[in-house]
């Protein structure tokens, strides 16, 4: 664990830089050209225009967000979501060694186990909902298929019908408009890692098209951690006339990986590459035999001031879980849709934009067949133990208005109505139980943006968020079991339990702008939660049970800050520094058992930075670092995972004509042993329990990308 000064110094330096930037912005009287060049890349004018439009939309939101340009993805290893969301304030994304990355924004899904469907954030692909009632599947989030990522943190996802605590993430696909020509990519490195990709796009008259194929494989950092994935995507856009445009989407991908399991702190310090013996004995693994995604988005320009956007997607994503004594075969399918209307008009003799929207996610299937993986108590492997289903529908009707009080001051208001249904039933044996519940909830919003100067914007909002419980958690959170004499079903959960919606009232204040120090942002928030949906490992492997329940009142508060600076610029090149710092204070509010304890699962301080030099010839070199403070591993705060400081480096060449890129990257230069994620226990009594997945050790990786028009 680093000494205490190191834990305080890094955040203090960034905070000081932000304060200086704020002061400098207020003093500046005219617009300065302080744009930051993070990576030297060749992009089409279409991509640049689209990015600027996304950033302009973010400026209209009275809250914090991120626009992530993935045109720079060729300049380093891009395994999954953790690489995509790196160096972003307010974002915490850590990989357990496979694609099941644990993503948290403002404490959303703070204690969810990695590898499971993510929760607490409403995720979309090209504006079409990917998140369903049971969380967010991850197998379709291939980074090399993406053009950019748009993040609206916290309650700021309101206008997209996203009411989860963490907000909204929209992964936007490449198209023939921004990725024309043929692109070939190959990267490889330590631990058996290889990734191959081919993409091709173009424009023919009023039609544009893009298609890609990607496959990857790895042996994994830990023992028993090998995996692979392969899949293809395509989209076709058609400008049907001056007032109508449509785009069709297709994705298919299958993945599988072995599950090495969690380790104790002592095991991580001694040998983080070992597997948990219980997971190894079970041959724990997670095949996902193939996810299919078919969708369409059509936009109508009704007149000069009004647009209507409609989207519909069918998603089928079966799973085959083999991570305990039981095999669970899940048939998942969902039908999701969106409808958004925007109208520019005058209100009280002032310019105004009113929006109406509907977002629906509907489970078509969520059926589970459970059998024994091994012979047990006289029953052979394959014996049927339970059949059950857990389905839900979430419908969000939202209305909002952006009113121009003055050219610099905007008032943003809104109200969302939320209707949810949940149906959970054990259908075999016949003595199983059933629960069905439905209800309404609401989420109002009030916000302001003030463009204090061309270089400074202040913003704030008071909002309510609503997150319904997950249907699967209603069965796994049950404490009612089949009694002795129930055959192979004995000891399995029998009767589902009812759970309440998680709600939060959040006050958010912040500022963003540009100064002599670069592009910066800082946001502070305080969220008061009721019925927070928290998970806990109730029973370890081999009969693993991770349950979810409503907690007593909790509070999530924090600070999110980012600064992108050009430190030096001359004929010999450019030296830039990008920094992101997130402070998180999540805790109970006078809980009867745990008082004001911190919620386990995330570090209180998290900092990432990269210093980069780029030469006009295309040669570049970068050094990066990541710091995270220690993490509680149980609700009693009786034991903590270690803090960490890790370093990395990259060198490469980006041809000025954009034809090819090559790079070499070193990760975790000091081979630091640390816990990347924590799955919490209830009260470990100060014992060192197996609750952490280790972060990846030292590794070298190289890649090459070729582009042909």
XYZ file of C-alpha atoms in Angstrom:
709
model
C 0.000 0.000 0.000
C 1.475 3.431 -0.913
C 2.212 5.904 1.860
C -0.534 8.335 2.814
C 0.993 11.400 1.064
C 0.756 9.630 -2.307
C -2.964 9.035 -1.772
C -3.581 12.719 -1.174
C -1.074 14.363 -3.510
C -2.413 13.134 -6.861
C -6.032 14.278 -6.329
C -4.800 17.531 -4.782
C -2.677 18.370 -7.822
C -5.548 17.771 -10.211
C -7.953 19.782 -8.048
C -5.503 22.677 -7.986
C -5.194 22.578 -11.779
C -8.984 22.618 -12.164
C -9.343 25.592 -9.814
C -6.641 27.455 -11.721
C -8.411 26.665 -14.976
C -11.683 28.009 -13.606
C -10.038 31.243 -12.529
C -8.297 31.632 -15.850
C -11.549 31.041 -17.747
C -13.397 33.767 -15.904
C -10.591 36.217 -16.631
C -10.432 35.511 -20.355
C -12.423 38.013 -22.396
C -12.202 36.441 -25.829
C -12.266 32.948 -27.289
C -8.925 31.188 -27.251
C -7.869 28.341 -29.473
C -7.114 25.880 -26.664
C -8.171 22.686 -28.343
C -6.336 19.589 -27.167
C -4.944 17.026 -29.598
C -5.083 13.721 -27.748
C -4.038 11.505 -30.633
C -2.833 12.194 -34.162
C -5.452 10.515 -36.294
C -6.857 10.842 -39.778
C -10.617 11.151 -39.780
C -13.129 12.069 -42.420
C -14.950 15.386 -42.243
C -18.116 13.387 -41.592
C -16.609 11.867 -38.425
C -15.345 15.260 -37.247
C -18.734 16.875 -37.852
C -20.525 14.061 -36.010
C -18.196 14.330 -33.024
C -18.640 18.087 -32.814
C -22.411 17.665 -33.005
C -22.281 15.161 -30.111
C -20.159 17.547 -28.040
C -22.523 20.409 -28.833
C -25.466 18.338 -27.579
C -23.583 17.670 -24.369
C -23.203 21.420 -23.810
C -26.998 21.681 -23.710
C -27.311 19.154 -20.875
C -27.394 20.658 -17.343
C -25.120 17.902 -16.092
C -21.996 15.882 -16.718
C -21.208 13.601 -19.640
C -18.493 12.218 -21.897
C -18.008 11.953 -25.650
C -15.353 9.352 -26.457
C -13.804 9.331 -29.930
C -12.822 5.787 -30.905
C -10.985 6.789 -34.059
C -7.875 6.593 -31.864
C -8.585 2.958 -30.992
C -5.855 1.838 -33.380
C -3.169 3.294 -31.112
C -3.131 0.662 -28.411
C -4.640 -2.637 -27.307
C -8.429 -2.561 -27.276
C -9.763 -5.701 -25.609
C -13.101 -4.487 -24.317
C -15.143 -1.914 -22.460
C -12.462 -1.173 -19.844
C -10.150 0.135 -22.588
C -12.965 2.151 -24.205
C -13.915 3.955 -20.977
C -10.362 4.661 -19.755
C -9.271 8.228 -18.891
C -12.867 9.408 -18.443
C -13.916 11.287 -15.280
C -16.757 9.666 -13.415
C -16.201 6.278 -15.061
C -14.967 3.179 -13.259
C -14.466 0.162 -15.540
C -12.333 -2.827 -14.561
C -11.926 -6.188 -16.240
C -11.857 -9.492 -14.335
C -9.752 -10.963 -17.166
C -12.599 -11.413 -19.657
C -15.266 -9.309 -21.367
C -17.546 -9.217 -18.327
C -16.218 -5.797 -17.298
C -17.549 -4.225 -14.122
C -18.740 -0.708 -15.040
C -19.911 1.750 -12.395
C -20.949 5.393 -12.619
C -21.650 7.188 -9.345
C -21.795 3.886 -7.503
C -24.234 2.171 -9.853
C -23.904 -1.597 -9.605
C -21.218 -0.908 -7.007
C -21.120 -4.444 -5.690
C -22.250 -6.449 -8.698
C -19.984 -9.390 -9.496
C -17.986 -8.997 -12.719
C -18.999 -11.294 -15.543
C -22.693 -10.932 -14.706
C -25.140 -8.714 -16.570
C -24.212 -5.158 -15.611
C -26.710 -2.985 -13.757
C -27.220 0.632 -12.801
C -26.592 2.099 -16.271
C -28.988 2.178 -19.247
C -26.942 1.015 -22.233
C -27.916 1.498 -25.892
C -26.484 0.485 -29.240
C -27.057 3.247 -31.788
C -29.872 4.620 -29.639
C -31.636 1.252 -29.380
C -31.921 -0.170 -25.832
C -29.520 -3.000 -25.033
C -30.280 -3.023 -21.311
C -33.292 -5.193 -20.476
C -35.097 -5.889 -17.209
C -32.297 -8.183 -16.029
C -29.378 -5.835 -16.748
C -26.985 -5.353 -19.668
C -25.481 -8.219 -21.695
C -21.927 -7.483 -22.792
C -21.062 -9.812 -25.687
C -22.122 -7.352 -28.411
C -19.936 -4.481 -27.145
C -17.011 -5.118 -29.490
C -14.927 -1.883 -29.420
C -13.601 -2.181 -32.977
C -17.155 -1.921 -34.307
C -17.659 1.488 -32.687
C -17.183 5.033 -33.928
C -17.779 6.828 -30.630
C -19.367 6.474 -27.204
C -21.695 9.025 -25.625
C -22.125 8.987 -21.849
C -24.653 10.972 -19.821
C -23.735 10.473 -16.175
C -26.314 10.148 -13.434
C -29.807 11.532 -13.998
C -28.598 13.266 -17.174
C -29.775 10.345 -19.292
C -33.329 11.637 -18.750
C -33.966 12.753 -22.346
C -33.173 9.236 -23.551
C -35.591 7.627 -21.141
C -32.649 6.347 -19.077
C -33.515 6.703 -15.397
C -30.888 4.461 -13.785
C -28.617 5.865 -11.071
C -25.525 5.695 -13.294
C -27.134 7.335 -16.329
C -26.898 6.337 -19.990
C -24.197 5.003 -22.308
C -24.805 4.909 -26.058
C -22.335 2.913 -28.163
C -22.460 4.286 -31.723
C -21.456 1.974 -34.592
C -19.152 2.765 -37.463
C -20.866 3.430 -40.770
C -19.939 3.930 -44.389
C -20.102 7.683 -43.782
C -17.279 7.792 -41.227
C -15.311 4.593 -42.024
C -15.028 4.271 -45.820
C -12.722 1.764 -47.464
C -11.120 -1.462 -46.248
C -9.511 -1.736 -42.816
C -7.424 -4.675 -41.573
C -6.212 -4.966 -37.987
C -4.172 -7.472 -36.014
C -2.894 -7.303 -32.452
C -1.197 -9.847 -30.217
C 0.657 -10.096 -26.937
C 1.304 -11.905 -23.697
C -1.003 -14.487 -22.126
C -1.918 -15.904 -25.535
C -3.774 -12.781 -26.624
C -4.651 -12.363 -30.322
C -7.262 -10.247 -32.079
C -8.072 -10.008 -35.780
C -10.499 -7.643 -37.469
C -11.660 -6.775 -40.968
C -14.013 -3.923 -41.828
C -15.298 -2.395 -45.041
C -17.546 0.584 -45.668
C -18.621 2.928 -48.410
C -21.276 5.161 -49.942
C -23.284 4.521 -53.122
C -25.620 7.372 -53.963
C -28.163 7.757 -51.163
C -27.050 4.529 -49.463
C -24.087 3.966 -47.153
C -22.956 0.630 -45.737
C -20.462 -0.863 -43.324
C -19.647 -4.459 -42.337
C -17.011 -5.957 -40.050
C -15.803 -9.290 -38.702
C -13.721 -9.668 -35.534
C -12.396 -12.643 -33.614
C -10.169 -12.889 -30.556
C -8.654 -15.458 -28.240
C -6.624 -15.456 -25.039
C -5.172 -17.881 -22.495
C -5.805 -15.419 -19.691
C -3.699 -13.980 -16.903
C -4.975 -16.458 -14.323
C -4.947 -20.212 -14.569
C -8.222 -21.492 -16.049
C -9.045 -18.110 -17.646
C -8.910 -18.869 -21.382
C -11.594 -17.502 -23.675
C -12.518 -16.509 -27.171
C -15.068 -14.475 -29.102
C -16.084 -14.089 -32.709
C -18.773 -12.194 -34.533
C -19.873 -9.907 -37.328
C -21.859 -6.704 -37.674
C -23.343 -4.671 -40.493
C -25.445 -1.574 -40.948
C -26.993 0.095 -43.977
C -28.252 3.665 -44.084
C -30.599 5.032 -46.709
C -31.608 8.645 -47.306
C -35.103 7.980 -48.616
C -35.724 11.638 -49.414
C -35.052 15.088 -48.027
C -37.214 14.364 -44.983
C -36.703 10.666 -44.208
C -33.621 8.618 -43.389
C -33.408 5.075 -42.084
C -30.693 2.690 -40.921
C -30.801 -1.074 -40.397
C -28.497 -2.853 -37.949
C -27.362 -6.451 -37.633
C -24.978 -7.902 -35.048
C -24.108 -11.465 -34.185
C -21.443 -12.591 -31.756
C -20.631 -15.599 -29.601
C -18.235 -15.799 -26.676
C -17.020 -18.278 -24.105
C -14.540 -18.161 -21.287
C -13.356 -20.209 -18.361
C -13.971 -18.709 -14.928
C -10.945 -18.783 -12.602
C -12.837 -17.398 -9.612
C -11.978 -14.896 -6.913
C -8.926 -14.881 -4.643
C -8.001 -13.681 -1.153
C -5.752 -10.673 -0.609
C -2.948 -12.977 0.499
C -3.290 -15.067 -2.659
C -3.153 -11.947 -4.855
C -0.064 -10.689 -3.061
C 1.646 -14.075 -3.366
C 0.529 -15.453 -6.765
C -2.325 -13.637 -8.550
C -2.148 -16.017 -11.527
C -3.567 -18.953 -9.592
C -7.218 -19.947 -9.909
C -9.620 -20.422 -7.034
C -9.365 -24.175 -6.299
C -13.143 -24.538 -6.052
C -13.708 -22.988 -9.499
C -10.922 -25.122 -10.909
C -12.438 -28.311 -9.503
C -15.794 -27.374 -11.047
C -14.289 -26.521 -14.445
C -16.326 -23.311 -14.135
C -17.061 -21.681 -17.490
C -19.532 -19.389 -19.221
C -20.445 -20.200 -22.850
C -22.677 -17.703 -24.632
C -23.577 -19.576 -27.809
C -24.585 -16.597 -29.913
C -26.358 -13.253 -29.550
C -28.418 -11.897 -32.447
C -29.328 -8.212 -32.730
C -31.588 -6.916 -35.529
C -32.852 -3.343 -35.468
C -33.889 -0.232 -37.317
C -33.915 3.493 -36.598
C -35.892 5.857 -38.860
C -35.943 9.637 -38.568
C -38.668 11.847 -40.072
C -38.262 15.605 -40.513
C -41.908 16.567 -40.086
C -41.190 20.210 -40.824
C -38.403 22.728 -40.332
C -38.881 22.660 -36.550
C -40.021 19.101 -35.770
C -38.493 15.630 -35.961
C -39.773 12.174 -35.110
C -37.379 9.288 -34.491
C -38.576 5.689 -34.159
C -36.494 2.644 -33.311
C -37.200 -1.061 -32.867
C -34.848 -3.955 -32.118
C -35.125 -7.703 -31.610
C -32.424 -9.229 -29.418
C -31.935 -12.939 -28.722
C -29.098 -13.892 -26.361
C -29.085 -17.435 -24.921
C -26.632 -18.349 -22.167
C -25.215 -21.589 -20.797
C -23.895 -21.030 -17.262
C -21.587 -23.688 -15.846
C -20.149 -21.830 -12.868
C -21.468 -23.870 -9.923
C -22.753 -27.365 -9.159
C -25.693 -26.589 -11.407
C -25.939 -25.972 -15.123
C -28.356 -23.201 -16.058
C -29.464 -22.883 -19.677
C -31.170 -19.561 -20.255
C -33.323 -18.621 -23.234
C -33.275 -14.836 -23.350
C -35.064 -12.725 -25.969
C -36.258 -9.113 -25.855
C -38.147 -6.668 -28.043
C -37.184 -3.064 -27.337
C -38.331 0.197 -28.871
C -38.007 3.961 -28.723
C -40.084 6.858 -30.028
C -38.796 10.433 -29.731
C -40.410 13.686 -30.876
C -38.664 17.082 -30.772
C -40.270 20.420 -31.583
C -38.669 23.858 -31.665
C -41.125 26.651 -30.840
C -41.681 29.715 -28.691
C -42.926 29.585 -25.114
C -43.657 32.740 -23.115
C -42.211 34.624 -26.098
C -38.902 32.801 -25.683
C -37.137 30.171 -27.762
C -37.913 26.682 -26.560
C -37.427 23.033 -27.464
C -39.939 20.467 -26.236
C -39.297 16.738 -26.385
C -41.579 13.763 -25.863
C -40.305 10.221 -25.738
C -41.212 6.632 -25.047
C -38.696 3.893 -24.226
C -39.911 0.297 -23.817
C -37.941 -2.859 -23.049
C -39.998 -6.042 -23.098
C -38.817 -9.562 -22.295
C -40.155 -12.093 -24.775
C -38.374 -15.013 -23.091
C -36.379 -15.455 -19.923
C -36.710 -19.160 -19.228
C -34.193 -21.177 -17.220
C -33.591 -24.926 -17.196
C -31.463 -26.054 -14.268
C -29.772 -29.458 -14.006
C -27.013 -31.103 -11.987
C -23.557 -30.814 -13.533
C -22.191 -33.639 -11.406
C -23.639 -36.696 -9.685
C -24.941 -35.675 -6.248
C -26.805 -37.423 -3.423
C -27.542 -40.415 -5.589
C -28.724 -38.387 -8.581
C -26.723 -38.595 -11.821
C -25.330 -35.620 -13.721
C -27.993 -34.045 -15.915
C -30.800 -34.612 -13.409
C -33.425 -31.881 -13.659
C -33.588 -29.695 -10.548
C -35.685 -26.646 -11.434
C -37.406 -24.809 -14.259
C -38.247 -21.171 -13.729
C -38.727 -17.935 -15.618
C -38.184 -14.300 -14.715
C -39.593 -11.685 -17.079
C -40.188 -7.972 -16.998
C -41.291 -4.954 -18.991
C -40.080 -1.409 -18.384
C -41.880 1.518 -20.026
C -40.710 5.111 -19.620
C -42.768 8.026 -20.935
C -40.782 11.248 -20.641
C -41.432 14.897 -21.507
C -38.871 17.686 -21.315
C -38.387 21.322 -22.202
C -35.338 23.529 -22.782
C -36.367 27.167 -22.364
C -34.027 30.040 -23.332
C -34.412 32.525 -20.478
C -31.557 34.625 -21.905
C -29.052 33.810 -24.656
C -26.692 32.570 -21.932
C -29.176 31.032 -19.455
C -31.307 27.975 -20.188
C -33.934 26.379 -17.945
C -34.345 22.615 -18.428
C -37.384 20.836 -16.975
C -38.871 17.387 -17.345
C -41.061 14.655 -15.952
C -40.951 10.925 -16.595
C -43.537 8.295 -15.743
C -42.267 4.755 -15.250
C -44.382 1.611 -15.486
C -42.821 -1.741 -14.626
C -44.050 -5.311 -14.547
C -42.273 -8.319 -13.076
C -43.276 -11.976 -13.286
C -41.164 -14.654 -11.627
C -42.249 -18.263 -11.240
C -40.727 -21.613 -10.438
C -42.569 -23.916 -12.854
C -40.926 -27.227 -11.930
C -41.323 -29.033 -9.579
C -45.029 -28.246 -9.446
C -44.728 -27.086 -5.833
C -42.780 -23.986 -6.928
C -43.970 -20.450 -6.218
C -44.902 -17.391 -8.287
C -44.885 -13.635 -7.864
C -46.263 -10.982 -10.206
C -46.034 -7.288 -9.502
C -46.516 -4.076 -11.427
C -46.480 -0.430 -10.531
C -45.935 3.191 -11.468
C -43.187 5.576 -10.425
C -42.074 9.036 -11.455
C -38.930 11.082 -12.035
C -39.039 14.908 -12.212
C -36.088 17.032 -13.329
C -35.082 20.691 -12.970
C -31.824 22.068 -14.347
C -29.966 25.188 -15.480
C -27.058 25.897 -17.838
C -25.322 29.288 -17.760
C -22.785 30.157 -20.448
C -20.818 32.591 -18.289
C -18.370 33.290 -21.134
C -17.311 31.542 -24.329
C -14.794 29.633 -22.207
C -16.938 28.838 -19.162
C -20.272 27.098 -18.610
C -21.870 26.503 -15.221
C -24.614 23.912 -14.805
C -26.700 22.159 -12.198
C -29.761 19.996 -11.765
C -32.018 18.453 -9.169
C -33.373 15.140 -10.413
C -34.958 11.897 -9.332
C -33.947 8.517 -10.744
C -35.796 5.201 -10.637
C -34.363 1.723 -11.056
C -36.728 -1.263 -10.904
C -35.509 -4.559 -9.412
C -34.231 -7.291 -11.693
C -36.589 -10.249 -12.101
C -33.790 -12.816 -11.631
C -32.927 -11.246 -8.261
C -36.440 -11.999 -7.006
C -35.694 -15.707 -7.117
C -32.022 -15.612 -6.119
C -32.791 -13.294 -3.201
C -35.312 -15.742 -1.766
C -34.691 -17.507 1.534
C -37.477 -20.059 0.975
C -36.171 -23.395 -0.300
C -37.522 -26.741 -1.416
C -37.601 -28.884 1.738
C -35.959 -32.222 2.315
C -37.673 -34.945 0.327
C -37.945 -32.786 -2.818
C -35.493 -34.943 -4.703
C -32.711 -33.188 -6.605
C -34.527 -29.877 -6.021
C -33.927 -29.999 -2.273
C -32.288 -26.791 -1.030
C -32.998 -24.728 -4.159
C -34.943 -21.441 -3.922
C -38.646 -22.129 -4.271
C -40.701 -18.945 -3.771
C -39.717 -15.564 -5.279
C -39.669 -12.439 -3.138
C -40.972 -8.942 -3.863
C -38.500 -6.069 -4.166
C -39.053 -2.286 -4.278
C -37.827 0.163 -6.906
C -34.522 1.813 -6.077
C -34.947 5.594 -6.119
C -32.510 8.475 -5.739
C -32.819 12.238 -5.440
C -29.644 13.828 -6.771
C -28.308 17.375 -6.620
C -25.544 17.995 -9.155
C -23.436 21.142 -9.662
C -20.579 21.600 -12.084
C -18.625 23.619 -14.609
C -16.755 22.990 -17.857
C -14.773 25.024 -20.312
C -11.426 25.861 -21.818
C -8.531 27.909 -20.479
C -4.820 28.358 -20.876
C -4.508 24.997 -19.106
C -6.693 23.206 -21.639
C -10.150 21.670 -21.738
C -11.494 20.941 -18.260
C -14.570 19.910 -16.311
C -15.497 19.418 -12.671
C -18.752 18.093 -11.189
C -19.971 17.447 -7.661
C -23.084 15.466 -6.795
C -25.031 14.209 -3.794
C -27.591 11.424 -4.221
C -29.912 10.325 -1.434
C -31.023 6.742 -2.129
C -33.921 4.697 -0.840
C -34.245 0.943 -1.285
C -30.831 0.683 -2.985
C -30.502 -2.690 -4.705
C -27.382 -4.220 -3.166
C -25.880 -7.649 -3.767
C -24.008 -9.928 -1.435
C -22.414 -13.351 -1.790
C -24.562 -15.460 0.512
C -23.000 -18.799 -0.332
C -19.612 -19.471 -1.951
C -18.650 -21.904 -4.690
C -19.307 -24.769 -5.247
C -22.975 -23.863 -4.602
C -22.591 -20.183 -5.408
C -25.483 -17.872 -4.492
C -25.197 -14.102 -4.972
C -28.393 -12.455 -3.748
C -29.855 -8.976 -4.107
C -32.044 -7.046 -1.678
C -33.259 -3.529 -0.857
C -30.977 -1.729 1.587
C -31.732 0.820 4.268
C -31.167 4.475 3.183
C -27.776 5.167 1.600
C -25.966 8.187 0.189
C -23.745 8.435 -2.904
C -21.696 11.590 -3.255
C -18.571 12.477 -5.099
C -16.490 14.699 -7.339
C -15.613 14.026 -11.004
C -12.873 16.054 -12.689
C -11.035 15.967 -15.990
C -8.306 18.079 -17.581
C -6.811 17.751 -21.084
C -3.791 20.017 -21.488
C -1.359 20.947 -24.234
C 1.859 21.403 -22.282
C 4.109 22.227 -25.239
C 3.663 22.699 -28.972
C 6.324 23.437 -31.605
C 7.652 22.258 -34.952
C 9.169 19.271 -33.161
C 5.750 18.071 -32.046
C 3.162 18.336 -29.291
C 3.270 17.285 -25.634
C -0.157 16.665 -24.080
C -1.424 15.483 -20.715
C -4.875 14.069 -20.055
C -6.085 13.431 -16.519
C -9.246 12.057 -14.936
C -10.013 11.911 -11.226
C -13.072 10.477 -9.488
C -13.791 10.798 -5.762
C -16.495 8.456 -4.474
C -18.066 8.454 -1.022
C -20.811 5.826 -0.889
C -22.158 4.775 2.500
C -25.099 3.805 4.653
C -27.138 6.425 6.484
C -27.478 5.202 10.066
C -28.090 1.556 9.241
C -29.140 -0.542 12.248
C -26.335 -3.048 11.650
C -23.617 -1.135 9.769
C -24.127 2.459 10.925
C -22.469 4.818 8.418
C -20.143 2.204 6.909
C -18.862 2.627 3.380
C -20.398 0.466 0.708
C -17.832 -2.083 -0.490
C -16.677 -2.673 -4.037
C -15.135 0.577 -5.341
C -12.100 2.711 -4.420
C -12.693 6.081 -2.818
C -10.033 7.755 -4.988
C -9.446 6.813 -8.624
C -7.030 8.645 -10.929
C -5.773 8.025 -14.463
C -3.348 10.089 -16.531
C -1.404 9.876 -19.778
C 1.510 12.049 -20.905
C 1.975 11.885 -24.679
C 4.436 13.289 -27.208
C 3.470 13.252 -30.897
C 5.893 14.176 -33.697
C 4.601 15.565 -37.037
C 6.154 12.559 -38.803
C 3.611 10.319 -37.083
C 5.864 8.896 -34.358
C 4.448 9.093 -30.848
C 5.296 7.915 -27.333
C 3.214 7.930 -24.157
C 3.497 7.148 -20.459
C 0.407 6.436 -18.342
C -0.478 5.750 -14.746
C -3.435 4.605 -12.675
C -4.005 5.011 -8.952
C -6.808 3.529 -6.857
C -7.197 3.630 -3.089
C -8.082 0.527 -1.097
C -11.553 -1.051 -1.269
C -13.698 -2.561 1.461
C -14.614 -6.165 0.669
C -17.569 -6.557 3.036
C -20.413 -4.410 4.353
C -18.944 -4.523 7.850
C -15.772 -2.852 6.490
C -13.769 -5.462 8.360
C -11.267 -6.107 5.553
C -9.844 -4.165 2.599
C -8.220 -4.943 -0.740
C -4.899 -3.162 -1.312
C -4.477 0.219 -2.979
C -2.475 0.299 -6.204
C -0.319 2.463 -8.446
C 0.503 1.004 -11.869
C 2.334 2.376 -14.899
C 2.336 1.692 -18.629
C 3.905 2.960 -21.871
C 3.169 3.076 -25.604
C 5.207 3.867 -28.700
C 4.003 3.799 -32.263
C 3.740 5.284 -35.707
C 0.627 6.754 -37.314
C 1.280 7.380 -41.013
C 0.392 10.993 -41.921
C -1.717 9.787 -44.853
C -3.732 7.550 -42.509
C -2.870 4.390 -44.443
C -1.387 2.433 -41.575
C -0.603 2.416 -37.879
C 1.750 0.318 -35.811
C 2.224 0.289 -32.057
C 3.915 -1.434 -29.109
C 2.412 -1.229 -25.634
C 3.628 -2.292 -22.187
C 1.095 -2.630 -19.373
C 1.707 -2.758 -15.622
C 5.438 -2.117 -15.988
C 6.148 -2.871 -12.349
C 4.135 -6.126 -12.431
C 2.104 -4.838 -9.497
C -0.203 -7.368 -7.819
C -3.618 -5.869 -7.126
C -7.361 -6.515 -7.003
C -9.220 -5.172 -10.050
C -12.739 -5.935 -8.778
C -14.409 -6.963 -5.527
C -17.586 -9.001 -5.028
C -18.624 -8.179 -1.448
C -19.531 -10.366 1.458
C -21.837 -9.472 4.324
C -19.572 -9.544 7.389
C -16.245 -11.341 7.092
C -15.261 -10.599 10.686
C -11.814 -9.385 9.634
C -10.984 -12.614 7.793
C -9.278 -12.622 4.396
C -11.951 -14.176 2.172
C -11.803 -14.937 -1.553
C -13.656 -11.883 -2.872
C -11.305 -10.220 -5.394
C -10.350 -10.773 -9.026
C -6.709 -9.882 -9.752
C -5.725 -7.201 -12.228
C -3.518 -8.149 -15.146
C 0.246 -8.267 -14.548
C 3.079 -7.069 -16.769
C 2.422 -7.639 -20.459
C 3.739 -6.590 -23.880
C 1.371 -6.118 -26.823
C 1.798 -5.043 -30.428
C -0.591 -4.193 -33.230
C -0.867 -3.144 -36.852
C -3.720 -1.465 -38.722
C -3.936 -0.986 -42.500
C -6.453 1.182 -44.366
C -7.166 1.049 -48.100
C -9.607 3.392 -49.806
